[in-house]
Tab-separated table of C-alpha atoms in Angstrom:
chain	number	residue	atom	x	y	z
A	1	MET	CA	0.000	0.000	0.000
A	2	MET	CA	1.453	3.358	-0.995
A	3	PRO	CA	1.904	5.885	1.866
A	4	ILE	CA	-0.246	8.985	1.863
A	5	ILE	CA	0.952	12.264	3.376
A	6	PHE	CA	-1.680	14.854	4.248
A	7	THR	CA	-1.816	18.475	5.250
A	8	VAL	CA	-5.574	18.909	4.911
A	9	LEU	CA	-7.412	16.090	3.173
A	10	LEU	CA	-9.091	17.160	-0.041
A	11	LEU	CA	-9.724	15.236	-3.232
A	12	SER	CA	-11.787	15.967	-6.316
A	13	ILE	CA	-12.188	14.775	-9.890
A	14	THR	CA	-13.947	16.839	-12.543
A	15	ALA	CA	-16.955	15.152	-14.139
A	16	VAL	CA	-20.668	15.608	-14.529
A	17	SER	CA	-22.567	14.659	-11.400
A	18	SER	CA	-25.464	12.252	-11.651
A	19	VAL	CA	-27.931	13.648	-9.141
A	20	PRO	CA	-31.691	13.691	-8.732
A	21	LYS	CA	-33.644	16.804	-9.608
A	22	ASP	CA	-34.894	17.305	-6.081
A	23	ARG	CA	-33.654	17.040	-2.523
A	24	ASN	CA	-35.998	14.534	-0.921
A	25	GLY	CA	-38.675	13.864	-3.485
A	26	GLY	CA	-39.928	17.441	-3.649
A	27	GLU	CA	-39.853	20.094	-6.340
A	28	GLU	CA	-36.724	20.811	-8.342
A	29	THR	CA	-34.414	23.300	-6.613
A	30	ASN	CA	-31.198	25.161	-7.375
A	31	THR	CA	-30.497	25.873	-3.734
A	32	SER	CA	-26.956	24.871	-2.845
A	33	THR	CA	-25.967	22.652	0.047
A	34	LEU	CA	-23.962	25.494	1.532
A	35	ASP	CA	-26.862	27.940	1.124
A	36	ASN	CA	-28.971	25.723	3.352
A	37	ILE	CA	-26.125	25.171	5.801
A	38	GLU	CA	-25.446	28.905	5.864
A	39	GLN	CA	-29.074	29.605	6.714
A	40	ALA	CA	-29.147	26.989	9.477
A	41	ASN	CA	-25.873	28.304	10.934
A	42	ALA	CA	-26.673	32.010	10.601
A	43	ASN	CA	-26.732	32.597	14.345
A	44	LEU	CA	-23.730	30.373	15.104
A	45	LEU	CA	-20.940	31.812	12.977
A	46	SER	CA	-19.878	34.384	15.570
A	47	LYS	CA	-20.679	32.195	18.592
A	48	GLN	CA	-18.191	30.358	20.751
A	49	PHE	CA	-19.299	27.169	22.453
A	50	SER	CA	-18.248	25.982	25.882
A	51	THR	CA	-17.282	22.405	26.664
A	52	SER	CA	-20.772	21.804	28.014
A	53	ASP	CA	-22.267	22.793	24.641
A	54	ILE	CA	-19.974	20.588	22.534
A	55	HIS	CA	-19.611	17.255	24.280
A	56	SER	CA	-16.714	16.123	22.085
A	57	ALA	CA	-14.610	19.182	22.920
A	58	PRO	CA	-11.594	18.700	25.205
A	59	ALA	CA	-12.116	19.633	28.844
A	60	GLY	CA	-11.520	23.307	29.540
A	61	SER	CA	-11.885	24.341	25.912
A	62	ILE	CA	-14.215	26.378	23.780
A	63	SER	CA	-15.229	25.627	20.200
A	64	HIS	CA	-16.232	27.678	17.202
A	65	LEU	CA	-17.169	27.276	13.548
A	66	THR	CA	-14.745	27.893	10.714
A	67	TYR	CA	-15.448	27.839	6.979
A	68	GLY	CA	-19.160	28.024	7.704
A	69	ASP	CA	-19.685	24.547	9.169
A	70	ILE	CA	-16.406	23.046	10.413
A	71	MET	CA	-16.160	22.877	14.200
A	72	THR	CA	-12.750	23.425	15.797
A	73	ASP	CA	-11.681	23.422	19.418
A	74	ILE	CA	-9.683	26.224	21.035
A	75	ILE	CA	-7.742	25.265	24.139
A	76	ASP	CA	-6.592	27.818	26.686
A	77	ASP	CA	-3.300	26.405	27.951
A	78	ASP	CA	-1.593	28.632	30.525
A	79	GLY	CA	-3.025	31.706	28.862
A	80	ILE	CA	-2.085	30.591	25.341
A	81	VAL	CA	-5.059	30.109	23.043
A	82	SER	CA	-4.467	27.950	19.984
A	83	ASN	CA	-6.564	26.070	17.482
A	84	ALA	CA	-6.585	22.322	17.876
A	85	VAL	CA	-5.108	20.571	14.845
A	86	PRO	CA	-8.177	19.873	12.659
A	87	CYS	CA	-6.782	17.328	10.206
A	88	THR	CA	-3.131	17.790	9.440
A	89	SER	CA	-1.832	14.256	8.988
A	90	GLY	CA	-2.803	10.710	8.187
A	91	SER	CA	-3.662	10.259	11.869
A	92	CYS	CA	-7.048	11.855	11.238
A	93	LEU	CA	-8.055	8.993	8.956
A	94	TRP	CA	-10.477	6.392	10.242
A	95	ASN	CA	-9.032	2.950	10.859
A	96	LYS	CA	-8.998	0.382	8.103
A	97	THR	CA	-9.578	-3.287	8.896
A	98	GLY	CA	-8.765	-5.481	5.937
A	99	ASN	CA	-10.445	-3.845	2.952
A	100	GLU	CA	-12.980	-1.864	4.987
A	101	VAL	CA	-12.810	1.448	6.814
A	102	LEU	CA	-14.882	1.200	9.974
A	103	VAL	CA	-16.618	4.319	11.326
A	104	PRO	CA	-18.453	3.581	14.586
A	105	TYR	CA	-21.524	5.759	15.053
A	106	ARG	CA	-24.622	6.379	17.108
A	107	ILE	CA	-27.705	8.507	16.447
A	108	THR	CA	-29.405	10.349	19.303
A	109	GLY	CA	-32.406	12.672	19.592
A	110	PHE	CA	-34.084	11.874	16.263
A	111	SER	CA	-37.402	10.288	15.331
A	112	GLY	CA	-37.572	7.092	13.299
A	113	ARG	CA	-38.211	9.012	10.082
A	114	GLU	CA	-35.319	11.383	10.784
A	115	LYS	CA	-32.992	8.496	11.569
A	116	ARG	CA	-33.866	6.926	8.215
A	117	ILE	CA	-32.741	10.082	6.377
A	118	ILE	CA	-29.352	9.850	8.096
A	119	GLN	CA	-29.147	6.102	7.603
A	120	ASN	CA	-30.046	6.335	3.904
A	121	ALA	CA	-27.314	8.934	3.362
A	122	MET	CA	-24.809	6.619	5.038
A	123	ASN	CA	-26.045	3.600	3.087
A	124	ASP	CA	-25.588	5.489	-0.173
A	125	LEU	CA	-22.031	6.445	0.758
A	126	GLU	CA	-21.275	2.841	1.707
A	127	SER	CA	-22.642	1.545	-1.609
A	128	GLY	CA	-19.793	3.035	-3.620
A	129	THR	CA	-16.891	3.028	-1.166
A	130	CYS	CA	-15.161	0.832	1.402
A	131	ILE	CA	-16.491	3.001	4.249
A	132	ARG	CA	-18.609	0.957	6.651
A	133	PHE	CA	-20.660	2.624	9.361
A	134	VAL	CA	-20.956	0.284	12.331
A	135	ARG	CA	-22.923	0.693	15.521
A	136	LYS	CA	-20.734	2.047	18.313
A	137	SER	CA	-19.701	-0.500	20.897
A	138	LYS	CA	-18.356	0.090	24.403
A	139	SER	CA	-14.847	-0.674	23.193
A	140	ASP	CA	-14.842	2.051	20.497
A	141	SER	CA	-12.744	5.014	21.610
A	142	SER	CA	-13.253	7.036	18.418
A	143	PHE	CA	-16.757	7.367	17.016
A	144	VAL	CA	-19.302	9.765	15.521
A	145	THR	CA	-22.492	10.824	17.273
A	146	PHE	CA	-25.231	12.354	15.143
A	147	ILE	CA	-27.056	14.895	17.296
A	148	SER	CA	-30.078	17.109	16.731
A	149	GLY	CA	-28.090	20.179	17.710
A	150	THR	CA	-28.210	23.797	16.594
A	151	GLY	CA	-27.078	24.168	12.991
A	152	CYS	CA	-25.253	21.855	10.577
A	153	TRP	CA	-21.616	21.177	11.400
A	154	SER	CA	-18.911	18.561	11.809
A	155	TYR	CA	-15.258	18.260	12.745
A	156	LEU	CA	-12.625	17.819	10.020
A	157	GLY	CA	-11.324	14.256	10.042
A	158	ARG	CA	-11.277	11.700	12.838
A	159	GLN	CA	-10.693	13.260	16.235
A	160	GLU	CA	-9.330	11.397	19.229
A	161	GLY	CA	-12.320	10.222	21.252
A	162	GLY	CA	-15.958	10.787	20.335
A	163	GLN	CA	-16.958	13.587	17.979
A	164	GLN	CA	-20.285	15.014	16.942
A	165	ILE	CA	-22.063	15.769	13.700
A	166	SER	CA	-24.862	18.257	14.267
A	167	LEU	CA	-27.949	18.001	12.067
A	168	GLN	CA	-30.554	20.517	13.112
A	169	LYS	CA	-33.993	19.005	12.568
A	170	ASN	CA	-35.327	22.087	10.802
A	171	GLY	CA	-32.785	22.801	8.089
A	172	CYS	CA	-30.135	20.058	8.016
A	173	LEU	CA	-31.947	16.762	7.486
A	174	PHE	CA	-31.365	16.469	3.754
A	175	LYS	CA	-29.271	13.857	2.006
A	176	ASP	CA	-26.768	16.351	0.588
A	177	ILE	CA	-26.193	18.029	3.961
A	178	VAL	CA	-25.854	14.736	5.824
A	179	GLN	CA	-23.296	13.509	3.282
A	180	HIS	CA	-21.516	16.877	3.272
A	181	GLU	CA	-21.008	16.761	7.037
A	182	ILE	CA	-19.992	13.088	6.963
A	183	LEU	CA	-17.364	13.909	4.326
A	184	HIS	CA	-15.946	16.557	6.656
A	185	ALA	CA	-15.698	13.874	9.350
A	186	LEU	CA	-13.931	11.580	6.863
A	187	GLY	CA	-11.335	14.301	6.222
A	188	TYR	CA	-12.602	16.483	3.384
A	189	HIS	CA	-12.527	20.276	3.256
A	190	HIS	CA	-14.660	22.494	1.022
A	191	GLU	CA	-13.790	22.384	-2.650
A	192	GLN	CA	-13.343	26.116	-3.191
A	193	VAL	CA	-10.646	26.480	-0.501
A	194	ARG	CA	-8.262	23.883	-1.971
A	195	SER	CA	-4.783	25.103	-2.802
A	196	ASP	CA	-5.383	25.410	-6.555
A	197	ARG	CA	-8.761	27.140	-6.372
A	198	ASP	CA	-7.458	30.418	-7.855
A	199	ASP	CA	-6.769	28.514	-11.081
A	200	ASN	CA	-10.465	27.649	-11.278
A	201	VAL	CA	-12.560	30.360	-9.617
A	202	ILE	CA	-12.416	34.016	-8.707
A	203	ILE	CA	-13.489	34.954	-5.174
A	204	ASN	CA	-15.289	38.304	-5.218
A	205	PHE	CA	-14.358	39.503	-1.754
A	206	GLU	CA	-16.149	42.811	-2.293
A	207	ASN	CA	-19.460	40.924	-2.275
A	208	ILE	CA	-18.829	38.856	0.873
A	209	ILE	CA	-20.517	39.729	4.159
A	210	SER	CA	-18.087	41.638	6.355
A	211	GLY	CA	-16.451	39.283	8.825
A	212	ARG	CA	-17.131	36.188	6.705
A	213	GLU	CA	-14.141	36.538	4.391
A	214	ASN	CA	-12.216	33.877	6.324
A	215	ASN	CA	-14.702	31.270	5.062
A	216	PHE	CA	-12.963	31.647	1.684
A	217	ALA	CA	-9.369	31.417	2.935
A	218	ILE	CA	-7.305	28.953	0.909
A	219	ALA	CA	-6.360	25.864	2.915
A	220	THR	CA	-3.070	24.029	2.578
A	221	THR	CA	-4.155	20.901	0.762
A	222	ASN	CA	-2.693	17.855	-0.882
A	223	ASN	CA	-4.896	17.381	-3.954
A	224	LEU	CA	-3.300	14.073	-4.991
A	225	ASP	CA	-3.107	15.094	-8.663
A	226	THR	CA	-6.888	15.373	-8.986
A	227	ASP	CA	-8.855	18.058	-10.784
A	228	TYR	CA	-11.088	20.718	-9.319
A	229	ASP	CA	-14.685	19.497	-9.083
A	230	PHE	CA	-17.531	21.988	-9.576
A	231	ASN	CA	-20.064	19.189	-9.086
A	232	SER	CA	-18.874	18.113	-5.658
A	233	VAL	CA	-21.330	18.161	-2.771
A	234	MET	CA	-18.496	19.966	-0.942
A	235	HIS	CA	-18.605	23.044	-3.219
A	236	TYR	CA	-20.056	26.391	-2.112
A	237	GLY	CA	-22.818	27.935	-4.165
A	238	GLN	CA	-22.297	30.961	-6.385
A	239	PHE	CA	-23.769	33.398	-3.851
A	240	ALA	CA	-22.437	31.916	-0.607
A	241	PHE	CA	-22.125	34.553	2.124
A	242	SER	CA	-23.143	37.318	-0.281
A	243	LYS	CA	-23.973	40.673	1.294
A	244	ASN	CA	-25.593	42.198	-1.768
A	245	GLY	CA	-27.060	39.371	-3.834
A	246	LEU	CA	-24.081	39.387	-6.182
A	247	ALA	CA	-21.867	36.380	-6.815
A	248	THR	CA	-19.101	35.655	-4.348
A	249	ILE	CA	-17.640	32.874	-6.542
A	250	THR	CA	-17.144	33.214	-10.307
A	251	PRO	CA	-15.798	30.321	-12.410
A	252	ILE	CA	-12.866	31.254	-14.616
A	253	SER	CA	-14.158	28.992	-17.382
A	254	SER	CA	-17.234	30.330	-19.171
A	255	ALA	CA	-18.267	26.702	-19.776
A	256	VAL	CA	-19.192	26.372	-16.099
A	257	THR	CA	-22.676	27.827	-15.713
A	258	GLU	CA	-23.914	26.129	-12.546
A	259	PHE	CA	-22.225	24.698	-9.472
A	260	GLY	CA	-22.785	24.094	-5.787
A	261	THR	CA	-26.275	22.642	-6.369
A	262	ALA	CA	-25.560	18.941	-5.850
A	263	THR	CA	-28.322	17.132	-3.995
A	264	GLU	CA	-26.130	14.146	-3.179
A	265	MET	CA	-22.542	12.994	-3.612
A	266	SER	CA	-21.290	13.068	-7.180
A	267	ALA	CA	-19.583	10.109	-8.810
A	268	ASN	CA	-16.320	11.899	-8.144
A	269	ASP	CA	-17.073	12.362	-4.463
A	270	PHE	CA	-17.273	8.580	-4.279
A	271	LEU	CA	-14.073	8.212	-6.275
A	272	ARG	CA	-12.074	10.531	-4.063
A	273	VAL	CA	-13.191	8.726	-0.894
A	274	ASN	CA	-11.917	5.522	-2.470
A	275	ARG	CA	-8.620	7.157	-3.383
A	276	LEU	CA	-8.165	8.707	0.037
A	277	TYR	CA	-8.763	5.439	1.861
A	278	GLN	CA	-7.199	3.258	-0.855
A	279	CYS	CA	-10.368	1.215	-1.030
A	280	PHE	CA	-9.377	-0.820	-4.070
A	281	SER	CA	-5.620	-1.011	-3.660
């Protein structure tokens, strides 16, 4: 098996996504995943959470959202405040047993119908990858807990100990959002912050809500020789965090007329999970 060295995990392959015309059997929509996440998280982006609010946060720490929906922990150590490492090495990958990557999980605070939405999103991801979601056992030290919290958010990559994925009942229980947050937990960042994004899009900072510019900061990424993917469920919409209704993201290629509207993982989202975890090596 070839070694993989990561800074922040991000993969993408350009291709046309095969997605349904609606989110959950409703009318056709062009609303982007990030538009819906942005709306659900509107009151959280400037909020800091105490340890009691985020159960997976280290003791004595506070947490906050970055990039719109990625939760990070800040630890005050002898007066020094620093961001916890979100996903900077292969250690944030989930463990692989044989040919399968096992992700222990539990679901709390949801009705049967709501649980099925989450479960169906996981089943779909499993169908095209070697990721296997398994019920958490007492012996599992690292696991994901799906909670009906405030907003839609996840940590980036596997964290030591239990970690949460928040899926607010009113706003986050859609297949694309569930898969988006799971992909964060598997180690994926947003598409438009990868290291080569300026070769593919123009960020119109003059149109971004004041104080939200850091959501568009380029991350240090290892793209593993893969192309930028406008069809990824991890891509922001054209008007993400717009203060004036004008585009915040403009494709450099005039051939790209729509992006950020995926209603489920694209074929390339599946492919990059398989590459990241060497599913078929």
